[in-house]
XYZ file of N, CA and C in Angstrom:
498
model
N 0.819 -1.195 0.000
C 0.000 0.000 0.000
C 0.867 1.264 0.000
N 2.265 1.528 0.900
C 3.182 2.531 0.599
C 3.363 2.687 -0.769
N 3.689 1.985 -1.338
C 4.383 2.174 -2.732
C 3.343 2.629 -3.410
N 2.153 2.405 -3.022
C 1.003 2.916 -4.269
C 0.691 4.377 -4.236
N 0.820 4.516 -2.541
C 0.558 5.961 -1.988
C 1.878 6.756 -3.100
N 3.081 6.296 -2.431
C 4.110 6.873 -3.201
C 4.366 7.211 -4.504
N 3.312 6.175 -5.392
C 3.404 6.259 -7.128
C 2.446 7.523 -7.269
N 1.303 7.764 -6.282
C 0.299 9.098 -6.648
C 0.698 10.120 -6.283
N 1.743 10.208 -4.958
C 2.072 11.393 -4.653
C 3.190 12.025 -5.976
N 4.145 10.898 -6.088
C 5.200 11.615 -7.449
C 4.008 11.989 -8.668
N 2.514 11.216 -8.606
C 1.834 11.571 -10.061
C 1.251 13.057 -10.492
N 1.132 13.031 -8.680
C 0.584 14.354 -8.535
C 1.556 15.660 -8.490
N 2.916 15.272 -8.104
C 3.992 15.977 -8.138
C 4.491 16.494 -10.223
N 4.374 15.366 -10.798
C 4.207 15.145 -11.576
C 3.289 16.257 -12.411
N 1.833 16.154 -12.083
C 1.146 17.123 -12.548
C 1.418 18.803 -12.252
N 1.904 18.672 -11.235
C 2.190 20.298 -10.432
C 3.592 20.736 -10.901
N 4.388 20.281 -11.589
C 6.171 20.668 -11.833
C 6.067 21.515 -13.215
N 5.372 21.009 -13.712
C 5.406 22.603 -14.812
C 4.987 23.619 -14.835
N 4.438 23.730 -13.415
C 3.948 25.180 -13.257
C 5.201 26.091 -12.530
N 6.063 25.246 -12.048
C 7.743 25.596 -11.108
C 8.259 26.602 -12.395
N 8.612 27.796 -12.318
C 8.750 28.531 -12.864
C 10.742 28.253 -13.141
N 11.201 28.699 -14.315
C 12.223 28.739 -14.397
C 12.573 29.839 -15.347
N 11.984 30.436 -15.778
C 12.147 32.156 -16.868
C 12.900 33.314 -15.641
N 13.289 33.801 -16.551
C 13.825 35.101 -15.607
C 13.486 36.277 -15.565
N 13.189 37.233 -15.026
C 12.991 38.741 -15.083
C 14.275 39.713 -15.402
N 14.540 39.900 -16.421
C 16.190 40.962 -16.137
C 15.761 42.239 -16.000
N 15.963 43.040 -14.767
C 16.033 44.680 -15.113
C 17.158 44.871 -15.923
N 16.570 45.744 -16.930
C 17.580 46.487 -17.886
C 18.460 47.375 -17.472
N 19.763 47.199 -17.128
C 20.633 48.075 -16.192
C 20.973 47.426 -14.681
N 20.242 46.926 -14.262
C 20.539 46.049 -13.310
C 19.837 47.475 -12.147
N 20.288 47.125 -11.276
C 20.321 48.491 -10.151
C 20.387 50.355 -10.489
N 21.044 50.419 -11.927
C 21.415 51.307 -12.446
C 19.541 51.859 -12.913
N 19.495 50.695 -13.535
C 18.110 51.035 -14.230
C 18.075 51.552 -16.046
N 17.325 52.423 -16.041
C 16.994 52.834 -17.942
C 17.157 54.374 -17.602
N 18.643 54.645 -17.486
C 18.708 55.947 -17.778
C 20.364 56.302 -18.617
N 20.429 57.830 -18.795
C 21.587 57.652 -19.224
C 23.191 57.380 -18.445
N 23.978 56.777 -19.063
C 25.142 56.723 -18.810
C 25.532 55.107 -18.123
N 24.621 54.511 -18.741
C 24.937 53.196 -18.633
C 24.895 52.652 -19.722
N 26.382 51.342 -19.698
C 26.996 50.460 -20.626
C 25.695 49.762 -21.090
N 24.669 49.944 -21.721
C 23.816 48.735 -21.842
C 24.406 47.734 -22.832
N 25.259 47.802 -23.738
C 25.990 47.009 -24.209
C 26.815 45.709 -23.635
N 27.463 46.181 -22.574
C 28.020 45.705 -21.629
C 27.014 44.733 -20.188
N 26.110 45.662 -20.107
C 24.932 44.752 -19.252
C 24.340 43.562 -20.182
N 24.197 43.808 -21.369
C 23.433 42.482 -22.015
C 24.779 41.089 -22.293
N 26.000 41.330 -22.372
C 26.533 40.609 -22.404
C 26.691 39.896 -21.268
N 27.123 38.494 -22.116
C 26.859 37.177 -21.058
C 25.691 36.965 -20.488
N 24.470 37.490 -20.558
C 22.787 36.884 -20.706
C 22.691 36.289 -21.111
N 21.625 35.088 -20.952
C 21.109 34.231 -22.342
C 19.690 34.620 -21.681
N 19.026 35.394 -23.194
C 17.300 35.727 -22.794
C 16.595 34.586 -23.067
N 15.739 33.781 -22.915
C 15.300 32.817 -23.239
C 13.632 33.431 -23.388
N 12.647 32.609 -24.615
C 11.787 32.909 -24.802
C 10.857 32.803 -23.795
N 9.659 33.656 -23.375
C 9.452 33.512 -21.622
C 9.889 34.032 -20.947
N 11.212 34.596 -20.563
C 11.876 35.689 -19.867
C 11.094 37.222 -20.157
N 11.591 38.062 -19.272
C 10.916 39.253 -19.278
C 11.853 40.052 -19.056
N 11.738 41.121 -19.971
C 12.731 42.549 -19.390
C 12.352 43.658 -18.896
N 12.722 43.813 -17.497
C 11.799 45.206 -17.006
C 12.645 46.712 -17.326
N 11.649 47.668 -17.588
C 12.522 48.519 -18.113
C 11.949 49.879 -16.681
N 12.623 50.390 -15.555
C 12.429 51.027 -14.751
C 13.277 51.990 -15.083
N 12.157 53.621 -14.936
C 13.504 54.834 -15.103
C 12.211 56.008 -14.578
N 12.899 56.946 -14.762
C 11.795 58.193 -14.796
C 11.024 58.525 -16.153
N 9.640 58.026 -15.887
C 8.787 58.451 -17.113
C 8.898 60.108 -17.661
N 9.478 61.171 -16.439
C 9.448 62.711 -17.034
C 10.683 62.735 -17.732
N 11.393 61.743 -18.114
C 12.861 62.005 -18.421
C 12.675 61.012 -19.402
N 12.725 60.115 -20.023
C 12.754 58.649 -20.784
C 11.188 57.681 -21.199
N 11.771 57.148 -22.386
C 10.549 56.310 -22.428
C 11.099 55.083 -23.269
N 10.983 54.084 -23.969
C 11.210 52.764 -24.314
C 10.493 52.470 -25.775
N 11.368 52.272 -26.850
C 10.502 51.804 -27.792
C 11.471 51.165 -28.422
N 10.438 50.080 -28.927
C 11.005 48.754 -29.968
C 11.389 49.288 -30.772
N 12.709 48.902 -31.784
C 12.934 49.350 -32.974
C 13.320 48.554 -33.816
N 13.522 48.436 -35.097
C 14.284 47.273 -35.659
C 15.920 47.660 -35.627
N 16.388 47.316 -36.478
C 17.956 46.743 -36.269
C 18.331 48.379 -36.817
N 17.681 48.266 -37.997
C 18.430 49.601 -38.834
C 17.917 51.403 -37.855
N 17.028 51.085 -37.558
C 16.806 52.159 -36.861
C 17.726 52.281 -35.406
N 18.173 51.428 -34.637
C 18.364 51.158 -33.625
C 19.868 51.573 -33.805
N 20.555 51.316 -34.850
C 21.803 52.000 -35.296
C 21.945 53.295 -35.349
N 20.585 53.669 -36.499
C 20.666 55.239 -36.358
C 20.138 55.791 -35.465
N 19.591 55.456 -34.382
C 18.685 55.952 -33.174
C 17.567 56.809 -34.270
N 17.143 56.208 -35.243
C 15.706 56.594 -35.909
C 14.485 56.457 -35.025
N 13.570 57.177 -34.371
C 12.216 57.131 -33.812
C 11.595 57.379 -34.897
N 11.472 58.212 -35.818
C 10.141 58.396 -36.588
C 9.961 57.613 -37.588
N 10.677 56.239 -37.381
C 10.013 54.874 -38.214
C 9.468 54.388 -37.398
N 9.422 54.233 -35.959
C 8.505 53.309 -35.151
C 7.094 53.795 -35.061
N 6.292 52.438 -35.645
C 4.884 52.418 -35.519
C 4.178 52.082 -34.105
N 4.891 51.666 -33.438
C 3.885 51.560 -32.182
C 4.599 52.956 -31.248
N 3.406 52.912 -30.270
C 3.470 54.222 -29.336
C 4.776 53.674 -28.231
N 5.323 54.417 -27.747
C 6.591 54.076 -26.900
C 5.666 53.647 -25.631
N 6.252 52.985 -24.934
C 6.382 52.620 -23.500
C 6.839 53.675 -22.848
N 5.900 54.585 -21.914
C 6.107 55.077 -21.207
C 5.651 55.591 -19.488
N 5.498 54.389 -18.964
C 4.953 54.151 -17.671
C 6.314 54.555 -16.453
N 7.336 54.242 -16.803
C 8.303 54.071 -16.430
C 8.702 53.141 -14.811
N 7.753 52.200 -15.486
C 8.149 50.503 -15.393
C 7.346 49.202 -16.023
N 8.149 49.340 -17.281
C 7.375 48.138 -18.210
C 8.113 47.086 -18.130
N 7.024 45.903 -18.696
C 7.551 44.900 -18.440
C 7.833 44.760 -20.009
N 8.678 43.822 -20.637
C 7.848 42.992 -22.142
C 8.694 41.867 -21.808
N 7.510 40.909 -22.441
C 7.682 39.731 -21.722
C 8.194 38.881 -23.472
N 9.411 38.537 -23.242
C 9.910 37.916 -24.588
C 9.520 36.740 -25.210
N 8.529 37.300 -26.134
C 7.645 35.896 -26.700
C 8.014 34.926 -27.638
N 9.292 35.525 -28.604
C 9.381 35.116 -29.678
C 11.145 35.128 -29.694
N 11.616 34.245 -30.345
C 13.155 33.890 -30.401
C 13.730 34.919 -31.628
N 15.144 35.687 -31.490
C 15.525 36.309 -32.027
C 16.112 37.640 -31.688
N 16.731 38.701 -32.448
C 17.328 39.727 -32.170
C 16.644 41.091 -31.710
N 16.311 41.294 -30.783
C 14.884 42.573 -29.953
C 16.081 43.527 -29.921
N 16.023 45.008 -30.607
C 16.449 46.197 -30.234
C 15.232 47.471 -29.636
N 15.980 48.295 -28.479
C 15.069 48.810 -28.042
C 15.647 50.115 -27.340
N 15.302 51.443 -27.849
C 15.594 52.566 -27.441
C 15.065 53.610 -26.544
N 15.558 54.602 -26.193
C 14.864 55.376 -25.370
C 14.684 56.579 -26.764
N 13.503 57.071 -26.828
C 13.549 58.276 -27.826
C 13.009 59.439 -27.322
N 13.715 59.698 -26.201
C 13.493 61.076 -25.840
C 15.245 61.839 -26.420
N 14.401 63.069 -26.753
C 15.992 63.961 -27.588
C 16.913 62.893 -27.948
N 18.157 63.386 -27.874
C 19.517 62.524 -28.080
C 19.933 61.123 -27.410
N 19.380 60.826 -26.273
C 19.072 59.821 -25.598
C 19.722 58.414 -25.972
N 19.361 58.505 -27.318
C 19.543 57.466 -27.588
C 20.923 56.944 -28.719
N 21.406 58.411 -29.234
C 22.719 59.075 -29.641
C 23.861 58.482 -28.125
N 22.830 58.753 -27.116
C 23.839 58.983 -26.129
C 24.263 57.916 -25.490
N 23.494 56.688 -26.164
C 23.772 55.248 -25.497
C 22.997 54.687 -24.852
N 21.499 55.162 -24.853
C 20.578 54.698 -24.114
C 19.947 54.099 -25.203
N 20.739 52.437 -25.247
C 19.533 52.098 -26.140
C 20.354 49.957 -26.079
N 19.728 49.337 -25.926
C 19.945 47.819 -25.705
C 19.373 46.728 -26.776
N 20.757 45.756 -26.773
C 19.782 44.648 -28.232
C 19.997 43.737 -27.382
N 19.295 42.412 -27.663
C 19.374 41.351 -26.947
C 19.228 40.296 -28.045
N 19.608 39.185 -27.748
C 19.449 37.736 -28.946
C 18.471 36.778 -28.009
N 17.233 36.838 -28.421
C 16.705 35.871 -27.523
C 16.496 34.092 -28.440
N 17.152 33.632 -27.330
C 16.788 31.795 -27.820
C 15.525 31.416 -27.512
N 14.982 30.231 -28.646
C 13.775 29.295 -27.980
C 14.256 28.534 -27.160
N 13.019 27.684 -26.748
C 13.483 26.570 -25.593
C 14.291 25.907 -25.644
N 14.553 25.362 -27.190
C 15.358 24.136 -28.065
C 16.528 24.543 -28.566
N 16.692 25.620 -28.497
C 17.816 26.513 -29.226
C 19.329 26.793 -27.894
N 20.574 26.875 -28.424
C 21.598 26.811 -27.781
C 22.100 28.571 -27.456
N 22.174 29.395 -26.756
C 22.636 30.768 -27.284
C 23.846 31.122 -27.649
N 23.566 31.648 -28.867
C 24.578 32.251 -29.594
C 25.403 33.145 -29.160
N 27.146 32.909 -28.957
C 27.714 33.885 -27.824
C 27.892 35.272 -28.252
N 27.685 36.113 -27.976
C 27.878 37.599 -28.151
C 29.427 37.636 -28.648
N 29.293 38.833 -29.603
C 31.022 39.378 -29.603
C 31.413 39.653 -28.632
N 32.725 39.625 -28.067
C 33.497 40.249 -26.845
C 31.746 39.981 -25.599
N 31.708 38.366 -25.316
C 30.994 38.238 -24.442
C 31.740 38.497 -23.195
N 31.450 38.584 -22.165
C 32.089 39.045 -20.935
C 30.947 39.106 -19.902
N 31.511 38.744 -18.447
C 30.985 38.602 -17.408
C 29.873 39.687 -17.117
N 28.851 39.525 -16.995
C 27.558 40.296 -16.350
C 26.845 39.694 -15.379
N 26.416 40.643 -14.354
C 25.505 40.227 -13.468
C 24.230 39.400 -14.397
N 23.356 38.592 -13.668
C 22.618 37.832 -14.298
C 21.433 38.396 -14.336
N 20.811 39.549 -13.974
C 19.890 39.935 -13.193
C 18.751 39.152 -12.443
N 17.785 40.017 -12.156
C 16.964 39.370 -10.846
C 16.173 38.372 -11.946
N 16.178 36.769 -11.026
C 15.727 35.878 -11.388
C 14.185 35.703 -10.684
N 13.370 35.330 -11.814
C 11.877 35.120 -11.127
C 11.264 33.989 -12.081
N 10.958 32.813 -11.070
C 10.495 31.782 -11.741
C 9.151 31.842 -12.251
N 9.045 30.924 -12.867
C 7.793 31.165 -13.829
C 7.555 29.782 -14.524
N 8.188 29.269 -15.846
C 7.812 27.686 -15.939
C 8.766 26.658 -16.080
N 8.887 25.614 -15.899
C 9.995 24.615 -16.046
C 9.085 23.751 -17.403
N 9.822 23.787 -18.390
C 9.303 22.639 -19.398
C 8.988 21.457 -18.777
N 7.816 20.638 -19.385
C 7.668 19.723 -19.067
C 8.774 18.473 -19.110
N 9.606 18.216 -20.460
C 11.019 17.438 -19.947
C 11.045 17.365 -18.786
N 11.244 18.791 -18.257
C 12.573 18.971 -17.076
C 11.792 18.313 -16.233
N 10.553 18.712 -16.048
C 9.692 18.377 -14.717
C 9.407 17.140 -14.799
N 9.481 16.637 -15.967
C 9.417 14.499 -16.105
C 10.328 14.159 -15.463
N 11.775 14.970 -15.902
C 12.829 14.240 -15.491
C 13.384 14.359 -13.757
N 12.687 15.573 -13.547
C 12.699 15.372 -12.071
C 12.062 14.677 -11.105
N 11.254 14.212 -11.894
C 10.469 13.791 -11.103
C 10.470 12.050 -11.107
N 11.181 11.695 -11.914
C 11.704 10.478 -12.359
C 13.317 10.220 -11.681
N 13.950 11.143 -11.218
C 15.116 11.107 -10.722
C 14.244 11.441 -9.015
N 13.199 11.461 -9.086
C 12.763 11.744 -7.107
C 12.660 9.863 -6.784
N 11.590 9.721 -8.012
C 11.274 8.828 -7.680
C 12.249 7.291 -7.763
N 13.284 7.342 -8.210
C 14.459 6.457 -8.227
C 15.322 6.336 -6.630
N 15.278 7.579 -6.081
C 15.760 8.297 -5.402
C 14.995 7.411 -4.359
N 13.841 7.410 -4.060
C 13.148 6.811 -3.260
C 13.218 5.487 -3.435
N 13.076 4.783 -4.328
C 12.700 3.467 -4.979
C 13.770 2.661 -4.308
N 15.079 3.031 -4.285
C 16.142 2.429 -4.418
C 16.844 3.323 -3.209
């Protein structure tokens, strides 16, 4: 009768492990935050964003605001190609849905001339990340769980139950 109890409790453990969060939250800047005179170049290196992760962008809304850009604009710090309205709450979240290269500026005045502006390479689940040029040590930022693939949560839960078994 133990062992049977024991096969429902891992089943039920089982059912509940993919909700165990494993995505991360990065503030953009770390402690510094989304303003000027930070390396954001330097903060995104050595990240791996994974799809599901979230980037919070905290600063002063009377001073800064946040908008997506593509690649070519993001070079020239171009705003008046971006079609959507900027982010300007001054603390957004965007939550990274889709795998690939996200650039994202501040377009208030020069701002973004001035270095206020971050790209990131985000991987899918299945995908390995691609190392940055001149990757280099960065804080990881603040981690906040959210989901563990189901794999993972099979396989943990298959390594509990061995664990016990034996």
């Amino acid at each position: 009768m133990g062992c049977r109890q024991l096969v429902l409790a891992l089943l039920a453990a089982a059912a509940v492990l993919p909700a165990i969060a494993v995505a991360k939250e990065f503030v953009v800047g770390d402690e510094a935050g989304w303003k000027l005179g930070v390396n954001y170049t330097e903060w995104a290196d050595g990240k791996k964003f994974r799809v599901g992760d979230a980037l919070v962008f905290s600063y002063d809304p009377k001073h800064h605001n946040v908008m997506k850009v593509s690649g070519n604009d993001f070079k020239d710090c171009n705003t008046s190609a971006n079609t959507s309205p900027p982010l300007d709450s001054g603390n957004d979240t965007i939550i990274l849905s889709t795998a690939g290269r996200k650039w994202y500026i501040c377009g208030v005045g020069k701002h973004c001339v001035s270095g206020m502006k971050v790209f990131i390479d985000v991987v899918g689940d299945t995908e390995a990340p691609a190392p940055s040029p001149g990757q280099g040590q960065g804080s990881s930022g603040a981690g906040r769980l959210t989901f563990l693939p189901f794999p993972a949560a099979a396989m943990v839960v298959a390594a509990i139950f061995l664990v016990v078994i034996f």
